Structure formats: structure tokens, C-alpha cells
Coordinates of C-alpha atoms in Angstrom, one line a residue:
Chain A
X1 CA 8.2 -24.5 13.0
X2 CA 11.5 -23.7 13.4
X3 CA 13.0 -20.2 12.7
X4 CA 16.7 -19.1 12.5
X5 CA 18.9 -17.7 9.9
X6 CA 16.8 -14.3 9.3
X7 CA 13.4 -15.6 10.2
X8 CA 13.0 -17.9 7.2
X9 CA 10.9 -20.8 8.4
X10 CA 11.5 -24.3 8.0
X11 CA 9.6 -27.6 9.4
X12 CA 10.7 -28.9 12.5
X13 CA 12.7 -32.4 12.0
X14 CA 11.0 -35.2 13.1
X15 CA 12.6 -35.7 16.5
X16 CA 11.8 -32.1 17.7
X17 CA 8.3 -31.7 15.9
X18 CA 6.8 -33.1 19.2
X19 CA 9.4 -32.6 22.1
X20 CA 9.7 -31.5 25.4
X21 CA 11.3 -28.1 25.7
X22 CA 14.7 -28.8 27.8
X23 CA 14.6 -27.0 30.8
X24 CA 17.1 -25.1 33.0
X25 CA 19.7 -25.0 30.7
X26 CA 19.8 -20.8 31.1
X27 CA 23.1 -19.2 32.1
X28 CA 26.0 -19.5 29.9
X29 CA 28.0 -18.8 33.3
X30 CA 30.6 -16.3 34.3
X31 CA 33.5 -15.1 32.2
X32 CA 36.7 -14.5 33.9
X33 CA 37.0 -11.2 35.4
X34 CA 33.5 -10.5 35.2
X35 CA 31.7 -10.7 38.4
X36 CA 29.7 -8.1 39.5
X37 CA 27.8 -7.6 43.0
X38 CA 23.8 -7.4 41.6
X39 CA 21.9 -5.8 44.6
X40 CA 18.0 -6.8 44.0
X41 CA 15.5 -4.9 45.8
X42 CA 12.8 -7.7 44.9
X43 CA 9.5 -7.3 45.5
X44 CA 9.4 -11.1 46.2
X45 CA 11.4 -13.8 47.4
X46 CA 14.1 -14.9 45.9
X47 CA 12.7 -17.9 43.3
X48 CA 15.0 -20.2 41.6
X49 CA 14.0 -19.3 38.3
X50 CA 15.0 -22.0 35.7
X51 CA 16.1 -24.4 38.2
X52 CA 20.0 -23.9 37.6
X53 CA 22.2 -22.3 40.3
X54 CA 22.6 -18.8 39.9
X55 CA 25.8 -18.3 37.8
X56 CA 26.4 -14.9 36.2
X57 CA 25.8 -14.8 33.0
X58 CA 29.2 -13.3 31.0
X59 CA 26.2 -9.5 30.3
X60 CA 25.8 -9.0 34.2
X61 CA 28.6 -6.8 34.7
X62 CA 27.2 -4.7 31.4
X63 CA 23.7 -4.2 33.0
X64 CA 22.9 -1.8 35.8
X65 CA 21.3 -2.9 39.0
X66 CA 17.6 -2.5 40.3
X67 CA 17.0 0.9 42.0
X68 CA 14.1 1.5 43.5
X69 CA 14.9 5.7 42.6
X70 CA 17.6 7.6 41.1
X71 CA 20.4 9.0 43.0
X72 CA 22.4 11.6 42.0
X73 CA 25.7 11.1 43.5
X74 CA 27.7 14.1 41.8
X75 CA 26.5 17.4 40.7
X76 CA 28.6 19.2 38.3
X77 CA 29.2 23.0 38.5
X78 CA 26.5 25.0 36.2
X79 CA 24.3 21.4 36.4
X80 CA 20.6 22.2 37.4
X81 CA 19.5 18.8 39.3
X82 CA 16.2 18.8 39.6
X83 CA 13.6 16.2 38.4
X84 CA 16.1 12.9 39.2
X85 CA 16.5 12.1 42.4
X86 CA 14.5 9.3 43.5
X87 CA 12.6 9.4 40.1
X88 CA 12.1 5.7 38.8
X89 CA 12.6 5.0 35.4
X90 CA 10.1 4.3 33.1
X91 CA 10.4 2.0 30.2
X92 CA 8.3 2.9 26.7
X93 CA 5.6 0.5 28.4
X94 CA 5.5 3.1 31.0
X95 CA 4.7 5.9 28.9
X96 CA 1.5 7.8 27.6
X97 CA 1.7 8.4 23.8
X98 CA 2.1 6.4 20.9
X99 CA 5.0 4.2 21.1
X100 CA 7.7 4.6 18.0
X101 CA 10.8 3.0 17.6
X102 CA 12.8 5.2 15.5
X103 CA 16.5 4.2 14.1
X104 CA 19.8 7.2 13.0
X105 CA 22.6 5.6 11.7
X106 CA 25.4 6.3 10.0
X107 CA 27.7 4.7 7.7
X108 CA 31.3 5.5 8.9
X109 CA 33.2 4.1 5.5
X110 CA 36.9 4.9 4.4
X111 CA 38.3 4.4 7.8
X112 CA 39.6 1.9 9.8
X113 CA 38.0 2.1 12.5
X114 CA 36.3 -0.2 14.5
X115 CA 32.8 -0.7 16.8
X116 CA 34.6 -0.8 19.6
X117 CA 36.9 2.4 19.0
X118 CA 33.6 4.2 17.6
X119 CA 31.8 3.4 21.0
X120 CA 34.5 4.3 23.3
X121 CA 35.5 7.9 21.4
X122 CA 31.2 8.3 21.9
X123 CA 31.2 7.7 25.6
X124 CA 34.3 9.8 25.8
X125 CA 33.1 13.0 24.4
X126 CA 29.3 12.1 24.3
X127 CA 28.3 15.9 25.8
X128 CA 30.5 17.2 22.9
X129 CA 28.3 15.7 20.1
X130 CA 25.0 17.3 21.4
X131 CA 23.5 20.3 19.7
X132 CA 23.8 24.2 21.4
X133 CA 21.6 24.5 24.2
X134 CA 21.6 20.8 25.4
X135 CA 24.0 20.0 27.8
X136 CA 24.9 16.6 29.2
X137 CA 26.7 16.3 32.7
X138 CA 27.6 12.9 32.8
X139 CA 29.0 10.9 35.9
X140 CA 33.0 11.3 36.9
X141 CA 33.2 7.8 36.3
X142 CA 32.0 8.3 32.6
X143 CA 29.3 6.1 31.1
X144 CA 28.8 2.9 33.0
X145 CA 25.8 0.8 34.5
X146 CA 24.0 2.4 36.7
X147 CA 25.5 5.8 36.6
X148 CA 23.1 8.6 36.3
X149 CA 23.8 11.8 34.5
X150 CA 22.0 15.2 34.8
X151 CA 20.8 16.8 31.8
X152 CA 19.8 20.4 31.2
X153 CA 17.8 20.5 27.7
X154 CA 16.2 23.3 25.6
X155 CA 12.9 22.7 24.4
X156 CA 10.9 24.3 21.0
X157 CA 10.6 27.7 22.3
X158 CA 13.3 28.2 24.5
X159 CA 11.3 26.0 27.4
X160 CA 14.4 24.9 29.5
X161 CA 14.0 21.6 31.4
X162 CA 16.0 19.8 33.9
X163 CA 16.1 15.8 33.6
X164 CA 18.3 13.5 33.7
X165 CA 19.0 9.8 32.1
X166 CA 20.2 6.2 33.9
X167 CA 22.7 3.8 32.4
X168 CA 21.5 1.1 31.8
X169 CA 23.4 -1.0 29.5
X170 CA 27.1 -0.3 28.1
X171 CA 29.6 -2.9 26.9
X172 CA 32.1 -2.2 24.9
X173 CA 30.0 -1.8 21.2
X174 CA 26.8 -0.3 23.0
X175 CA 25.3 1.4 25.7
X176 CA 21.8 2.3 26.6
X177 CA 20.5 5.0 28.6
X178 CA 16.4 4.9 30.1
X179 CA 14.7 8.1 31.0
X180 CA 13.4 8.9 34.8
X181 CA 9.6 9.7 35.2
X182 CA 9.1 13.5 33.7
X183 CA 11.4 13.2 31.0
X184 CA 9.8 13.8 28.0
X185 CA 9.3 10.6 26.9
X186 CA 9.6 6.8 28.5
X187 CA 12.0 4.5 27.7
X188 CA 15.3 4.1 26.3
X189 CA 18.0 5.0 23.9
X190 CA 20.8 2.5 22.6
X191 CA 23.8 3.8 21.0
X192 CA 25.6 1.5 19.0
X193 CA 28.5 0.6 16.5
X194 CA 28.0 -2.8 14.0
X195 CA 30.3 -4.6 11.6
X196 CA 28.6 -5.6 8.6
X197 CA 29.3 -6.5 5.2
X198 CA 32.7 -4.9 5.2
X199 CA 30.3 -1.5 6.7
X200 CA 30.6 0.0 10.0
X201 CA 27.9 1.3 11.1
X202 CA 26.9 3.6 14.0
X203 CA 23.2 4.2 15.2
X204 CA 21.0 5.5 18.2
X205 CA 18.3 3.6 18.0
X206 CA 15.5 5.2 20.5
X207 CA 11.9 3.3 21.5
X208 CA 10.2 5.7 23.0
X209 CA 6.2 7.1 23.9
X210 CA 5.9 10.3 25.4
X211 CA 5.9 10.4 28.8
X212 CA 2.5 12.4 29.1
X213 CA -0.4 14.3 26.9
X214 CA 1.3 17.7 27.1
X215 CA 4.9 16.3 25.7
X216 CA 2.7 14.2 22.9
X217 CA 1.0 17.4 22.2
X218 CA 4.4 18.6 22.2
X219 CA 5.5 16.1 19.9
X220 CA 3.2 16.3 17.4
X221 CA 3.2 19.7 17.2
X222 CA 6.9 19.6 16.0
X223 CA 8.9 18.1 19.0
X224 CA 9.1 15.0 16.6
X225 CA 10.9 16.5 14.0
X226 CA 13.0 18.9 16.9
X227 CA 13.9 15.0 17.9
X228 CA 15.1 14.2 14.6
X229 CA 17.1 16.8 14.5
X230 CA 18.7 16.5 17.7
X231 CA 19.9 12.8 16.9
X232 CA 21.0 13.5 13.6
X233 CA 23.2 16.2 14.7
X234 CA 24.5 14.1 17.4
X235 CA 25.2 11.3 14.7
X236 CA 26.7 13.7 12.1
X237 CA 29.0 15.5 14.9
X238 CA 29.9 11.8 16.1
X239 CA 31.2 11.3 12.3
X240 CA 33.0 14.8 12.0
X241 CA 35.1 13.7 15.3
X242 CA 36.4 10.5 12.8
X243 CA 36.5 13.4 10.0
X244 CA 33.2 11.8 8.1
X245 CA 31.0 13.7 6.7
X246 CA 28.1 11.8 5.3
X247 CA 24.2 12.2 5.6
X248 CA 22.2 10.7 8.8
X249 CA 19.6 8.1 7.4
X250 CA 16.8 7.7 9.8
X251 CA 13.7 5.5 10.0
X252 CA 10.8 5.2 12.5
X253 CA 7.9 2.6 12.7
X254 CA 5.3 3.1 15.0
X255 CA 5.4 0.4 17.4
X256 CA 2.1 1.1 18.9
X257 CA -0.2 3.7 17.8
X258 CA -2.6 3.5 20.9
X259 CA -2.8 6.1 23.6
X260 CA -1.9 4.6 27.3
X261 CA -4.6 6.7 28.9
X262 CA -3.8 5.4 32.2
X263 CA -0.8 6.6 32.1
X264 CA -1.8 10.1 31.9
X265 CA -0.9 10.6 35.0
X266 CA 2.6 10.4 34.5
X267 CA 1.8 14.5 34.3
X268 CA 2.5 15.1 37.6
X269 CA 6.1 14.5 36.9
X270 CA 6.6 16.6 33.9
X271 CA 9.7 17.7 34.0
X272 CA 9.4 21.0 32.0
X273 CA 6.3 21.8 34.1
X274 CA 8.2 21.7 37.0
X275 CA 11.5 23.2 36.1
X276 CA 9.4 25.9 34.7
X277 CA 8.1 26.7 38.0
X278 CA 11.0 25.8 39.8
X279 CA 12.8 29.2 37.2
X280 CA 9.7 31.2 37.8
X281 CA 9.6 31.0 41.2
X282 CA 13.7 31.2 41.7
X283 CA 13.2 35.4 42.7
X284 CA 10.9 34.1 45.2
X285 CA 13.3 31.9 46.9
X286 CA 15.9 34.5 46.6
X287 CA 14.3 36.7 48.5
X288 CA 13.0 34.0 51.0
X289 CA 16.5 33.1 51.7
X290 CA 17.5 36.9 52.4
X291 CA 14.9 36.7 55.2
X292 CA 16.0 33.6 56.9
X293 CA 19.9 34.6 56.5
X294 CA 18.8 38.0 58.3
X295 CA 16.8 36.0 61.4
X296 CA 19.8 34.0 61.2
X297 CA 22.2 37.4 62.3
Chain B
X1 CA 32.3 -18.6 24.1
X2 CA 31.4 -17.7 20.2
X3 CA 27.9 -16.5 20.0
X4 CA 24.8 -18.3 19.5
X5 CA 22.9 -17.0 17.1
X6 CA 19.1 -17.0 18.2
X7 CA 16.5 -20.3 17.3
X8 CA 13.3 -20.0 17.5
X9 CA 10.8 -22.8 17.6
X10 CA 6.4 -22.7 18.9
X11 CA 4.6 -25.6 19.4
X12 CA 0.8 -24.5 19.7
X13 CA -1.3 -25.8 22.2
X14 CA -4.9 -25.4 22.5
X15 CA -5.4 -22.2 24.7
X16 CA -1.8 -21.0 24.4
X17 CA 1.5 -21.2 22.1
X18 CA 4.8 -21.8 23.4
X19 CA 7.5 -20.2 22.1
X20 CA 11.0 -22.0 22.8
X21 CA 14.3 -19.5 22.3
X22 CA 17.4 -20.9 21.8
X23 CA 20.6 -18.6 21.9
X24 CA 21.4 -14.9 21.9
X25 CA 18.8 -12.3 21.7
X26 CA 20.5 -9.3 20.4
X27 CA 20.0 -6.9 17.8
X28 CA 20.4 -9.6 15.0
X29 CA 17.5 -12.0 16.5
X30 CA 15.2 -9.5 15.1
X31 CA 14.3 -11.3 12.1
X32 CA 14.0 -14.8 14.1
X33 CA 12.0 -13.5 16.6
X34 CA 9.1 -11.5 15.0
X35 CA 9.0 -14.5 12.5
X36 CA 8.0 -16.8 15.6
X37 CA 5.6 -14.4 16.8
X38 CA 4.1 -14.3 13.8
X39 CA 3.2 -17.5 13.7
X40 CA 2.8 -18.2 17.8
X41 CA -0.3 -15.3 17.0
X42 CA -1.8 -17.0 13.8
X43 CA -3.9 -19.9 15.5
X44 CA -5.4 -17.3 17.4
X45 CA -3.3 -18.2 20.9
X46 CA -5.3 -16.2 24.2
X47 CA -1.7 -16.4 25.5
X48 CA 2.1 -16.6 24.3
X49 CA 4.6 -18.4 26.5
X50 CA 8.4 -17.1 25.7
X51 CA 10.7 -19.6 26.8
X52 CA 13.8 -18.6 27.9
X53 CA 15.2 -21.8 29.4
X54 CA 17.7 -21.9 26.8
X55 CA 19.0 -18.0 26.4
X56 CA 22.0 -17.6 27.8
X57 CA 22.4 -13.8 26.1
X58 CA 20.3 -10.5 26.2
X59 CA 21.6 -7.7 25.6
X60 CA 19.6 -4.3 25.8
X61 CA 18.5 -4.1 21.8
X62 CA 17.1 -7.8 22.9
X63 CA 15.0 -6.0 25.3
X64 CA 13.7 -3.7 23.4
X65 CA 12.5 -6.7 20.8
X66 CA 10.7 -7.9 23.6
X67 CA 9.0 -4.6 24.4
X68 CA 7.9 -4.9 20.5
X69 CA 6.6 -8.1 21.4
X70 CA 4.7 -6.7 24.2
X71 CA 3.3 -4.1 22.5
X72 CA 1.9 -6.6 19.8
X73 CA 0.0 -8.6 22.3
X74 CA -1.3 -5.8 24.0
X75 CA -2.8 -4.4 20.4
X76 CA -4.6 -7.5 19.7
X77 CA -5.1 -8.2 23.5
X78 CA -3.1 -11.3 24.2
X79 CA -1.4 -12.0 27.3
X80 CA 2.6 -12.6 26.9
X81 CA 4.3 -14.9 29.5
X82 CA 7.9 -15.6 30.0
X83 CA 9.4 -18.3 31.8
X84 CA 12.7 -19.8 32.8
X85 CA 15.1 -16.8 32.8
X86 CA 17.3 -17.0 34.9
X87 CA 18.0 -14.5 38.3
X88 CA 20.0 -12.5 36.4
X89 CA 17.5 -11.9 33.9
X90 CA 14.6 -11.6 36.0
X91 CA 16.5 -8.6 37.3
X92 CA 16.4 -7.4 34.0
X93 CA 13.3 -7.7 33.2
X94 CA 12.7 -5.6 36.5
X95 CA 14.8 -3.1 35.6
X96 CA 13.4 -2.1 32.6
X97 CA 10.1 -2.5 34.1
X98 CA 8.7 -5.3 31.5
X99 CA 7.2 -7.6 34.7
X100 CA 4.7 -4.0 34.9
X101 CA 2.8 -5.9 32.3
X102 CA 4.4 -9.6 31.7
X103 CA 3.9 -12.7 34.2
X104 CA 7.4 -14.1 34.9
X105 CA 7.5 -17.8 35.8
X106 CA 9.9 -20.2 36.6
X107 CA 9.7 -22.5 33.9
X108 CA 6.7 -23.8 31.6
X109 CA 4.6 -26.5 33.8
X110 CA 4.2 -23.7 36.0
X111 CA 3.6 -21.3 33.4
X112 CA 0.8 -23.8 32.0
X113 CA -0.7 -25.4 35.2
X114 CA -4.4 -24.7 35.9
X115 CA -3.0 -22.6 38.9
X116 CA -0.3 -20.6 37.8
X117 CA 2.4 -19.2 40.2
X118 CA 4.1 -16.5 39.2
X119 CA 7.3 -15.3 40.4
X120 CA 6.0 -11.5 39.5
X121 CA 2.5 -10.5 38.7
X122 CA 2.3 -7.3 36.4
X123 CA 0.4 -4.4 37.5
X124 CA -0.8 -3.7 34.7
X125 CA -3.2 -5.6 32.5

């Protein structure tokens, strides 16, 4: 069968019904102005992959490169960086809980605005859009592949926690960012502006499973709906800026309902464990550090 | 270069379906995409070959279609392949960490021959 055109079946034709697929015709090859240096940190050795000479394809300047761990090149003043550096990311698949993919959007009628102004005013002043308590430090260089930003969040019952977030994708109507191990959940959050039917339409569309059991106790003990929140402020503040106001309409589908018990593990890395620690502990370091400055003299 | 919107077509073989991509896989390949699924997993396929010989666009919504995908097979315990992406891609696909649990190879008589060479092996089952 052939499918295109919103999914809707139709038979092959004749000539295809029993082809052979074509092969190596992958890589629509580079734009103008768009080349960008892709460091890979294989694993392996470098396969030619569909046979064709490796052209860049006109998204590789919009896609971050492979890192093996975060690095935090900047720290902003009143930033706690803890729980990113040399973190990997992990992707939903690397998470624990159920996995849910769970759509905000807005419709942003009566202006004329488009995706691409939508998307830049969101990078711009993304921090701003956040709810009190959250805080955002993202990279000088604003939101680009491969940047990583720092963020300092404020869980149900005051539980602080020190993360931070990778870009991973951003053109000019989206950008993506994917969570570090610890964060409390795995995988990846895509911001975006669409065109449609005479609409415009902006949405963060999040596919997510908690990273560990404690956050997915968390979660469904109200961290869910805390989640909810959070996005549809972000989404209602985002319209306010274009002087919107208009409800957030929000739909999730579980994705996966399984447990990834395997991944339980991931525990070691939780985040607000160890920024809890890290807080509880900071009059202990204080007073270590007294000591060593008064060896020191 | 206008965009290509995505095509979808599976030709079922006895042990695995193929599925053949044609296009862009972005947020509006949604429809196109779970649709050939669908049908890839309704003779009862052990294993789902994605072709991507012929995608010359994905964009990071078009990843996260794929970790749907994933997700399905896992649930019902089928193995999902990809082959023929390009370097760039297979980047990608590292990146985001999808060759954890998907074999990546470099085009589809590899992909189907009784000795199958992988260019990444997933960790994970």
C-alpha cells in the first residue's frame, strides 16, 4: 500500500506493487550558507551508510552534535550548576516511567504575526515566560544547537533542584531541548510555531517518561498536573508578550504505559536527590572551607 | 528546494515488512507514518525495516514519531530496523540515543541478509 496525503491508503500502481526499493538516493545536499563542522564521537567506524557521498543535508546546521557529556561552558551569576556537567542526555527511551507525549498549544489569532517572528520573540525572552520560582540561564549565545543551559527549578513542596537542558534542535520555526540524566524526566521538549488554515499556532509539545521511580511517584502524585501547569503558563505568558490572551488547550496520550524497570537505575542521578544533599550539606562545606583557608595562613 | 511531503509504502515479506519512506518526516508525516505502521504490524511482521534511503528531511518532531514507533514495537515485542540514512542522520539517531534500542544498517540487503551487519547494535533489547 501506498500512504500519503494524511495516511489515507490507496493500492500501489502496478509498476511499484512489486519493486525494488531505490537505494542511496538520501541527502538532499547542502544549502548555501549552511555547512556546519559535525564532530562524531562514533562508537564505530565510519560506514558509508546509504552508499551516497556524505553531503550535508540542508537540517545539519539546525541539529546539535554528538557529545559524549554535557559541558557547561558559562555559568551565570545566581546559577547553581550542579547535575550537568558531563551528564548524557537521555531520550524518553532512556527513561523509567510511562512514556506520554503530551501537546500545549495556543491559537495566536488577530495578529499578524508569523511562525518565524513567534519563534524568535520565544528564544529571545524564553526565561521570561517561565512561572516564579523556575529560572532558566540560558547560554550567551542564546538558544542554538548544542548549547546547554542551566536550570534552577522548584518542585511541589518547595524541593529545589539544579538541572539543566541541551539544544538539540532549533531552526527558525522550532527548537528542541533534551534533558541530561537526573532531570526529572527523559527526553525532549519541542517548541514550535505552525501556519495552518489561515491559524497560527504555537505549541510545546513534550514526549517524555520520568527519569526514575521517585520522580514517577512524584508524578503521579501531582507532578503531572504541577507540569501542566508549568507549560500552560509558559504558553499563556508567550501569548501576553503578542498581547493574546486566550486559553491553553492541552492533550496527552500515553505513548507507552509500561514501566522500564531496567532503567531504575537512572536513580543514582536524581537530580533533586542530589541537589538536596548538595543544600543540606552546604554549612558543612562552609565550615570545611574556613579550616583549609586557616591552614592555608 | 520546496518540501516533500512524506510517502509511505510496505511491501511484506515473510519474516519481516519493509517500510519504504519517501520525503520529509516532520510534524505533518504523522498521519502517513502511523498509517504505514499500522499496516507493516498487521501480518504479524517479527521485524519492521524503516527505509530511509529516500528521506532527505528530519526534523526533531520527526524524531519523536519515530520514538512513537519504537515504543509500539517494543509493546507488542517486535524489533524495528532502520537502514539507509545517511551520516548525517546516523548522527542523529545517536544523538538522541534511538540506536540504544534500534539496529541501524546501511541499506536493506544488509538489513535482510541471513547475517546481518549492523553499523550500530542497540544495547538494549
Amino acid at each position: 500500500m501506498l500512504y500519503q496525503d494524511g495516511g489515507q491508503p490507496r493500492p500501489y500502481p502496478a509498476t511499484i506493487r512489486n519493486r525494488t526499493p531505490v537505494q542511496g538516493t538520501g541527502g538532499a545536499g547542502p544549502r548555501p550558507g549552511i555547512q556546519k563542522e559535525i564532530k562524531t564521537a562514533m562508537s564505530t567506524s565510519p560506514v558509508p551508510t546509504n552508499g551516497q557521498p556524505d553531503e550535508q543535508p540542508r537540517d545539519a546546521a539546525f541539529w546539535s552534535s554528538y557529545t559524549t557529556g554535557l559541558k557547561v561552558s558559562n555559568v551565570p551569576s545566581g546559577a547553581l550548576n550542579l547535575n550537568v556537567e558531563g551528564k548524557l542526555v537521555n531520550g524518553p527511551l532512556q527513561g523509567f516511567g510511562r512514556m506520554w507525549q503530551k501537546t500545549y498549544s495556543i491559537t495566536l489569532n488577530g495578529t499578524s504575526l508569523t511562525a518565524k517572528e513567534v519563534i524568535k520573540t520565544w528564544k529571545e525572552r524564553f526565561p521570561e515566560f517561565w512561572p516564579k520560582g523556575n529560572r532558566f540561564f540560558g547560554p550567551l549565545t542564546g538558544i542554538a544547537p548544542g548549547e546547554v543551559a542551566l536550570l534552577n527549578l522548584t518542585l511541589t513542596g518547595g524541593i529545589k533542584l539544579s538541572t539543566g537542558v541541551l539544544v538539540l534542535y532549533a531552526d527558525e520555526e522550532s527548537f528542541t531541548l533534551m534533558t541530561p540524566q537526573g532531570h526529572i524526566f527523559a527526553g525532549w521538549i519541542t517548541f514550535s510555531a505552525l501556519e495552518e488554515n489561515g491559524s497560527l499556532v504555537a505549541q510545546a509539545q513534550v514526549l517524555m517518561r520520568a527519569s526514575d521511580p521517585i520522580y514517577e511517584l512524584g508524578f503521579r502524585l501531582g507532578m503531572y498536573k504541577e507540569e501542566d501547569k508549568f507549560w500552560q503558563h509558559t504558553l499563556k505568558s508567550l501569548a501576553s508578550s503578542f498581547g493574546i490572551d486566550v486559553p491553553v488547550e492541552m492533550q496527552a496520550i500515553c505513548v507507552d504505559p509500561r514501566m522500564q524497570w531496567s532503567h531504575a537505575k537512572n536513580v543514582w542521578h536524581n537530580a533533586a536527590m542530589r541537589t538536596t544533599i548538595y543544600t543540606i550539606s552546604t554549612p558543612l562545606r562552609w565550615i570545611r572551607g574556613r579550616g583549609r583557608k586557616r591552614n592555608q595562613q | 528546494m520546496p518540501a516533500r511531503n512524506l510517502e509511505a509504502q510496505v511491501r511484506h515479506q515473510p519474516r519481516v515488512a519493509i517500510v519504504d519512506l519517501h520525503g520529509e518526516i516532520n510534524a505533518f508525516a504523522e498521519d502517513v507514518l502511523n498509517a504505514a505502521y499500522a499496516d507493516a504490524e498487521s501480518r504479524r511482521a517479527e521485524e519492521i525495516l524503516l527505509n530511509f534511503s529516500d528521506v532527505d528531511y528530519i526534523n526533531s518532531t520527526g524524531i519523536a514519531l519515530i520514538v512513537s514507533l519504537l515504543a509500539r514495537a517494543r509493546k507488542s515485542k517486535r524489533r524495528l530496523l532502520a537502514c539507509g540514512l545517511s551520516q548525517h542522520y546516523v548522527e542523529i539517531f545517536q544523538i538522541t540515543r534511538l540506536v540504544d534500542f534500534m539496529s541501524v544498517f546501511p541499506d536493506e540487503s544488509s538489513a535482510l541478509s541471513e547475517n546481518p551487519k549492523s553499523i550500530i547494535t542497540p544495547r538494549e533489547k
